[in-house]
C-alpha cells in the first residue's frame, strides 16, 4: 500500500558544514534519507537525515550511542490505500523484514556500539537504526554522487544544489535519478556571507579563522560569556558541574528568548567531562543564534574544541552558527577588554545565581555600547568570521 523510493536526498557540490579539517569542502555534502526526499529538504525536530561528507563518507560528527540519537525514525511516503502523503515510523513500514537491500541501510545497536550487517540476511529488526553504512562502504553510491556533482558544477560554472532519488537495480548496481539541479542556494539553511573588511578595529570583538557554518546574524542583544581562564583556574568542580544548568536557565529566560543571544564558552560545549568544557545539553543552548567554543593556550598547549560535534546535527537543523575561536592567535583580534569590563546582568536575570557571577557573564550589549548591537558574519568558504559592534 506504500509507494516511496528506497533512497532520496539532496547533494551540494560545496560543503558548508565541515566538522573536521580533514573534510574537503570542494567535494560537497549529501543529506540522505530512506523514503521520499521531503525529509532531507525540510528540517524536522527530533528526526535527522544521514549527512555524508563526499570527501570522507565514513566520517561522522557523532559516535557510539549518539549515532542512534541522530538518525532517521520516520519516512515520508504515498499511502496508496488512503491516496495521500503520509509520514510513518520506519519500523512499521519494514516490520515484515522483506524490503529489498535492507542490509545496506540498517545497522544495529549492541552494548552502545553500532554493528553493521555482514551480509544480505537480517535475522531480526530489533534495535535497528538507519545509518546507510553498508551502502556507503559496499556500493558505488558516493563515488557516483561525487562524479555527478563535479560534472554538473563544471557545466554550470558555479556550485550547485541537487535533489535526487536512488535505488539498486536487479544486478546490485546503484542507479541515481536526478530530480532537480540549480545554482547553490541553500533553502532553509544559513547561507555563505561575505565578511566585511572595512570595520573599525575599535568595533571588532573577535575574528575566527575556522568556521563550520555561515551566514549573517544581526542585532545580537545578549552575550553569554564564560571566561576560559577563570573557568580553568578558579571554578570549583562542583560549580562547573552546575554551570550547564545555569546556562540552560538563561537560555530559557523569557527576556533572552525574545532576543538574539551569542554564547561563548571554554572548550567543548556539551562535554560530560567538565575539564573539557561546559556540560550543557542541546536544550540548554537551543535559543542561541551563535555558539562559540573558545580554545585558549595554556603552558604551550592549545585545548581541542569539539567543532560542535556534541550536537552537530542539532546545530545544523536549528540554523545555529557555530564558530571555533582561538583568541591567542594574532589574527583573532580578540577584544579581551570588552568581555572583562562589560557589566554583568546575570543576577538581574537569575537572582539565585550569584555564586556563578565570577564565572558566567551575561552582557546586555546596547546597555554597554550606547544603544548599539553585535553582528556576526561568517563565510565558511573563505574560513573567515567576524564579530563586531554595529548600528544594525
Coordinates of C-alpha atoms in Angstrom, one line a residue:
X1 CA 0.0 0.0 0.0
X2 CA 3.0 2.3 0.2
X3 CA 5.0 4.0 -2.6
X4 CA 8.4 5.6 -1.9
X5 CA 12.0 5.5 -3.2
X6 CA 14.4 3.5 -1.1
X7 CA 16.9 6.4 -1.2
X8 CA 16.4 10.1 -1.7
X9 CA 18.1 13.3 -0.7
X10 CA 19.9 16.5 -1.5
X11 CA 23.5 16.9 -2.5
X12 CA 25.5 20.1 -2.7
X13 CA 28.8 20.4 -4.6
X14 CA 30.2 22.6 -1.8
X15 CA 30.2 21.6 1.8
X16 CA 29.5 24.5 4.2
X17 CA 29.5 22.2 7.2
X18 CA 32.9 20.8 7.8
X19 CA 33.1 19.3 11.3
X20 CA 36.8 18.4 10.9
X21 CA 39.7 19.9 8.9
X22 CA 40.1 16.5 7.1
X23 CA 37.0 17.2 5.0
X24 CA 37.4 18.8 1.6
X25 CA 34.6 21.3 1.2
X26 CA 35.0 21.4 -2.6
X27 CA 33.8 17.8 -2.9
X28 CA 30.3 18.5 -1.4
X29 CA 27.9 17.0 1.1
X30 CA 24.9 14.7 0.9
X31 CA 21.8 14.7 3.1
X32 CA 20.4 11.2 2.6
X33 CA 17.1 9.6 3.8
X34 CA 15.0 6.4 3.4
X35 CA 11.8 7.2 1.5
X36 CA 10.7 10.5 -0.1
X37 CA 13.3 13.2 -0.1
X38 CA 11.0 15.7 1.7
X39 CA 12.7 14.7 5.0
X40 CA 16.1 15.7 3.5
X41 CA 14.9 19.0 2.4
X42 CA 12.7 20.1 5.3
X43 CA 14.0 20.5 8.9
X44 CA 12.2 18.3 11.3
X45 CA 12.8 18.4 15.1
X46 CA 14.0 15.0 16.5
X47 CA 14.5 13.3 13.2
X48 CA 17.7 13.5 11.2
X49 CA 19.0 12.6 7.7
X50 CA 22.4 11.0 7.3
X51 CA 24.9 13.7 6.5
X52 CA 27.7 12.4 4.3
X53 CA 30.8 14.4 3.5
X54 CA 31.7 13.3 0.0
X55 CA 35.4 13.6 0.5
X56 CA 35.3 11.4 3.7
X57 CA 32.0 9.5 3.6
X58 CA 32.8 7.3 6.6
X59 CA 33.4 10.2 9.0
X60 CA 30.5 11.1 11.2
X61 CA 30.2 14.1 13.5
X62 CA 28.8 11.7 16.2
X63 CA 29.9 8.4 17.6
X64 CA 28.6 5.5 19.7
X65 CA 25.1 5.8 21.1
X66 CA 24.7 9.3 19.6
X67 CA 24.5 7.7 16.1
X68 CA 21.2 6.3 17.2
X69 CA 20.1 9.7 18.6
X70 CA 20.9 11.5 15.4
X71 CA 19.2 9.1 13.0
X72 CA 16.0 8.9 10.9
X73 CA 13.0 7.3 12.6
X74 CA 10.1 8.2 10.2
X75 CA 9.9 8.1 6.5
X76 CA 7.7 10.1 4.1
X77 CA 5.7 8.1 1.5
X78 CA 2.5 8.0 -0.5
X79 CA -0.2 5.8 1.1
X80 CA -1.9 4.3 -1.9
X81 CA -4.8 2.9 0.0
X82 CA -5.7 6.3 1.5
X83 CA -4.5 8.2 -1.5
X84 CA -2.5 10.8 0.5
X85 CA 1.0 11.7 1.6
X86 CA 2.0 10.3 5.0
X87 CA 4.8 10.1 7.5
X88 CA 5.1 6.8 9.2
X89 CA 7.6 5.1 11.6
X90 CA 10.3 3.2 9.6
X91 CA 9.8 0.3 11.9
X92 CA 6.1 -0.1 10.9
X93 CA 6.8 0.1 7.2
X94 CA 9.6 -2.6 7.2
X95 CA 8.1 -4.7 10.0
X96 CA 8.0 -7.9 8.0
X97 CA 11.6 -7.5 7.0
X98 CA 11.2 -8.4 3.3
X99 CA 12.0 -5.0 1.9
X100 CA 15.0 -5.4 -0.5
X101 CA 18.5 -4.5 0.4
X102 CA 17.8 -3.6 4.0
X103 CA 21.3 -4.7 4.9
X104 CA 22.6 -1.7 3.0
X105 CA 20.5 0.8 5.0
X106 CA 20.3 -0.6 8.6
X107 CA 22.7 -1.1 11.4
X108 CA 22.1 -2.4 14.9
X109 CA 23.0 -1.0 18.4
X110 CA 24.8 -3.6 20.6
X111 CA 26.0 -2.5 24.0
X112 CA 26.3 1.1 23.0
X113 CA 28.1 0.4 19.7
X114 CA 27.0 0.3 16.1
X115 CA 27.2 -3.1 14.3
X116 CA 26.7 -3.3 10.5
X117 CA 25.2 -6.5 9.0
X118 CA 27.8 -8.8 7.4
X119 CA 25.6 -9.9 4.5
X120 CA 22.1 -9.5 3.0
X121 CA 20.5 -11.8 5.6
X122 CA 19.0 -10.0 8.5
X123 CA 17.7 -12.2 11.3
X124 CA 15.5 -9.6 13.1
X125 CA 14.9 -5.9 13.2
X126 CA 15.3 -5.4 17.0
X127 CA 17.3 -2.2 17.9
X128 CA 17.9 -1.2 14.3
X129 CA 18.9 2.3 13.2
X130 CA 19.2 3.8 9.7
X131 CA 22.9 4.5 9.1
X132 CA 23.4 3.6 5.4
X133 CA 26.8 2.4 6.4
X134 CA 26.9 -0.6 4.1
X135 CA 25.5 1.5 1.2
X136 CA 28.5 3.8 1.7
X137 CA 31.1 1.1 2.2
X138 CA 29.9 -1.6 -0.3
X139 CA 28.4 0.3 -3.2
X140 CA 29.4 3.0 -5.7
X141 CA 26.8 5.4 -4.3
X142 CA 29.2 8.1 -3.0
X143 CA 31.5 7.7 -6.0
X144 CA 28.6 8.3 -8.4
X145 CA 27.3 11.3 -6.5
X146 CA 30.9 12.7 -6.4
X147 CA 31.2 12.4 -10.2
X148 CA 27.7 13.8 -10.7
X149 CA 28.3 16.9 -8.6
X150 CA 31.7 17.6 -10.2
X151 CA 30.3 17.3 -13.8
X152 CA 27.3 19.5 -13.0
X153 CA 29.3 22.1 -11.3
X154 CA 31.7 22.2 -14.2
X155 CA 28.8 22.7 -16.6
X156 CA 27.2 25.4 -14.5
X157 CA 30.5 27.1 -13.7
X158 CA 29.1 27.6 -10.2
X159 CA 28.5 25.4 -7.1
X160 CA 25.2 23.5 -7.5
X161 CA 22.4 22.1 -5.4
X162 CA 20.7 18.9 -6.5
X163 CA 17.8 16.7 -5.4
X164 CA 17.8 13.0 -6.3
X165 CA 16.3 9.6 -5.7
X166 CA 18.3 6.3 -5.9
X167 CA 17.8 2.6 -5.9
X168 CA 19.6 -0.7 -6.5
X169 CA 18.8 -2.5 -9.8
X170 CA 18.4 -6.3 -10.2
X171 CA 22.2 -6.6 -10.7
X172 CA 23.0 -4.7 -7.5
X173 CA 24.1 -1.6 -9.2
X174 CA 23.3 1.9 -7.8
X175 CA 21.0 4.0 -10.1
X176 CA 20.5 7.7 -9.4
X177 CA 17.7 9.8 -10.7
X178 CA 18.5 13.5 -10.8
X179 CA 15.2 15.3 -9.8
X180 CA 16.5 18.9 -9.7
X181 CA 19.6 20.9 -10.2
X182 CA 20.1 24.6 -9.7
X183 CA 22.8 27.1 -8.6
X184 CA 23.6 26.5 -5.0
X185 CA 21.4 28.5 -2.7
X186 CA 20.7 26.5 0.5
X187 CA 17.0 26.8 1.1
X188 CA 16.2 26.8 4.8
X189 CA 19.9 26.7 5.8
X190 CA 22.3 29.5 6.7
X191 CA 23.9 30.8 3.6
X192 CA 27.5 31.9 3.0
X193 CA 28.1 35.6 3.5
X194 CA 30.9 38.0 2.7
X195 CA 32.9 39.1 5.7
X196 CA 33.3 43.0 5.7
X197 CA 36.8 44.4 5.5
X198 CA 36.1 48.0 6.5
X199 CA 35.1 47.6 10.2
X200 CA 36.9 49.9 12.6
X201 CA 39.3 47.9 14.9
X202 CA 37.7 49.5 17.9
X203 CA 34.4 47.8 17.0
X204 CA 35.8 44.3 16.4
X205 CA 35.1 41.8 19.2
X206 CA 36.9 38.9 17.5
X207 CA 37.8 37.2 14.3
X208 CA 37.7 33.4 13.7
X209 CA 39.6 31.6 11.0
X210 CA 37.8 28.3 11.2
X211 CA 34.1 28.2 10.6
X212 CA 31.6 25.3 10.3
X213 CA 28.5 27.2 9.2
X214 CA 28.0 30.5 7.6
X215 CA 25.6 33.5 7.4
X216 CA 24.9 36.8 9.0
X217 CA 23.3 37.3 12.4
X218 CA 22.5 41.0 13.1
X219 CA 21.1 42.6 16.2
X220 CA 22.6 40.3 18.8
X221 CA 21.5 41.9 22.1
X222 CA 23.0 39.4 24.7
X223 CA 26.3 37.7 25.0
X224 CA 26.7 34.9 27.5
X225 CA 30.4 34.7 28.2
X226 CA 32.3 32.1 30.3
X227 CA 35.9 33.2 30.7
X228 CA 38.2 30.2 29.9
X229 CA 40.9 31.3 32.3
X230 CA 38.6 31.8 35.3
X231 CA 36.8 28.5 34.4
X232 CA 40.0 26.6 34.3
X233 CA 41.9 28.0 37.2
X234 CA 39.3 29.3 39.7
X235 CA 36.0 27.4 39.3
X236 CA 35.5 24.5 41.7
X237 CA 34.5 21.2 40.1
X238 CA 31.1 21.4 42.0
X239 CA 30.3 24.7 40.4
X240 CA 31.5 23.5 36.9
X241 CA 29.0 20.6 37.2
X242 CA 26.2 23.1 37.8
X243 CA 27.1 25.6 35.1
X244 CA 25.2 23.8 32.4
X245 CA 22.0 24.1 34.4
X246 CA 22.6 27.9 34.8
X247 CA 23.3 28.3 31.1
X248 CA 20.0 26.4 30.4
X249 CA 18.0 28.7 32.7
X250 CA 19.5 31.8 30.9
X251 CA 18.7 30.1 27.6
X252 CA 15.1 29.7 28.5
X253 CA 14.6 33.0 30.2
X254 CA 11.7 35.0 28.6
X255 CA 13.9 38.1 28.1
X256 CA 16.6 36.1 26.3
X257 CA 14.2 34.1 24.2
X258 CA 12.7 37.3 22.7
X259 CA 16.1 38.5 21.6
X260 CA 19.3 37.2 19.9
X261 CA 22.0 35.7 22.1
X262 CA 25.5 34.6 21.4
X263 CA 27.0 32.0 23.8
X264 CA 30.8 31.9 24.3
X265 CA 32.5 29.3 26.5
X266 CA 35.7 27.4 27.0
X267 CA 36.5 24.2 25.1
X268 CA 33.7 21.8 24.3
X269 CA 30.0 22.8 24.7
X270 CA 28.1 19.7 25.7
X271 CA 31.1 17.7 27.1
X272 CA 30.3 15.4 30.0
X273 CA 33.9 16.0 31.2
X274 CA 33.7 19.4 32.9
X275 CA 37.5 19.9 32.5
X276 CA 37.0 19.9 28.7
X277 CA 34.0 22.3 28.6
X278 CA 30.6 23.3 29.9
X279 CA 28.3 20.3 30.4
X280 CA 25.2 21.5 28.7
X281 CA 22.7 19.6 26.8
X282 CA 21.3 20.8 23.4
X283 CA 18.2 22.0 25.2
X284 CA 20.4 24.4 27.3
X285 CA 21.8 26.2 24.2
X286 CA 19.0 25.8 21.6
X287 CA 18.0 29.5 21.6
X288 CA 21.5 30.7 20.8
X289 CA 21.9 32.4 17.4
X290 CA 25.7 31.9 17.6
X291 CA 27.6 29.3 19.6
X292 CA 31.4 29.9 20.1
X293 CA 33.9 27.4 21.6
X294 CA 37.0 29.2 22.9
X295 CA 40.4 27.5 22.9
X296 CA 42.9 29.5 25.0
X297 CA 46.6 28.5 25.0
X298 CA 47.9 27.4 28.4
X299 CA 51.5 26.5 29.0
X300 CA 52.1 26.0 25.3
X301 CA 49.1 23.7 24.9
X302 CA 46.0 24.6 22.9
X303 CA 43.0 22.6 24.0
X304 CA 40.7 20.9 21.5
X305 CA 37.3 22.2 20.6
X306 CA 34.6 19.9 19.6
X307 CA 33.7 21.6 16.3
X308 CA 30.1 21.4 17.6
X309 CA 30.1 17.6 17.3
X310 CA 28.3 17.0 20.6
X311 CA 25.1 18.2 18.9
X312 CA 26.3 18.9 15.4
X313 CA 23.1 17.9 13.6
X314 CA 21.0 19.9 16.1
X315 CA 23.1 23.0 15.3
X316 CA 22.7 22.4 11.6
X317 CA 18.9 21.8 11.7
X318 CA 18.3 24.8 14.0
X319 CA 20.5 27.1 11.9
X320 CA 22.8 28.0 14.8
X321 CA 26.1 29.4 13.6
X322 CA 28.9 27.5 15.3
X323 CA 32.4 29.1 15.5
X324 CA 35.6 27.7 17.0
X325 CA 37.7 30.6 18.3
X326 CA 41.5 30.6 19.1
X327 CA 41.9 34.0 20.8
X328 CA 45.7 33.7 21.3
X329 CA 46.3 33.7 17.6
X330 CA 47.4 37.2 16.5
X331 CA 44.8 37.3 13.7
X332 CA 42.0 36.6 16.1
X333 CA 41.8 40.3 17.2
X334 CA 40.2 39.1 20.4
X335 CA 38.9 42.1 22.4
X336 CA 39.5 40.9 25.9
X337 CA 38.8 44.3 27.4
X338 CA 35.2 44.3 26.2
X339 CA 34.4 41.0 27.8
X340 CA 36.3 41.8 31.0
X341 CA 34.9 45.3 31.6
X342 CA 31.3 45.0 30.4
X343 CA 28.8 44.9 33.2
X344 CA 27.2 41.5 34.2
X345 CA 23.4 41.2 34.3
X346 CA 23.4 37.5 35.4
X347 CA 21.9 38.2 38.8
X348 CA 19.3 40.6 37.4
X349 CA 18.1 37.7 35.2
X350 CA 18.7 35.0 37.8
X351 CA 19.0 36.4 41.3
X352 CA 19.7 33.0 42.8
X353 CA 22.8 32.6 40.5
X354 CA 25.1 35.0 42.5
X355 CA 27.7 32.4 43.2
X356 CA 28.2 31.9 39.5
X357 CA 28.7 35.6 38.8
X358 CA 32.5 35.3 38.8
X359 CA 32.5 32.8 36.0
X360 CA 29.3 33.4 33.9
X361 CA 28.8 36.8 32.5
X362 CA 25.7 37.9 30.6
X363 CA 26.3 41.2 28.7
X364 CA 23.4 43.4 27.6
X365 CA 25.1 44.8 24.5
X366 CA 23.0 48.0 23.9
X367 CA 23.5 48.9 27.6
X368 CA 27.3 48.9 27.3
X369 CA 27.6 50.3 23.8
X370 CA 25.3 53.3 23.9
X371 CA 22.5 51.5 22.1
X372 CA 24.5 49.5 19.5
X373 CA 24.3 45.8 18.8
X374 CA 26.6 42.9 17.9
X375 CA 26.7 41.4 14.5
X376 CA 28.3 38.2 13.3
X377 CA 29.2 37.5 9.7
X378 CA 30.7 34.1 8.8
X379 CA 31.9 32.8 5.4
X380 CA 32.7 29.0 5.6
X381 CA 34.1 29.0 2.0
X382 CA 36.8 31.5 3.0
X383 CA 37.0 30.1 6.5
X384 CA 36.5 33.6 8.0
X385 CA 34.2 35.0 10.6
X386 CA 33.9 38.4 12.2
X387 CA 32.1 39.6 15.3
X388 CA 31.7 43.3 15.7
X389 CA 29.7 46.1 17.2
X390 CA 27.2 47.6 14.8
X391 CA 24.3 50.0 14.5
X392 CA 22.3 47.3 12.8

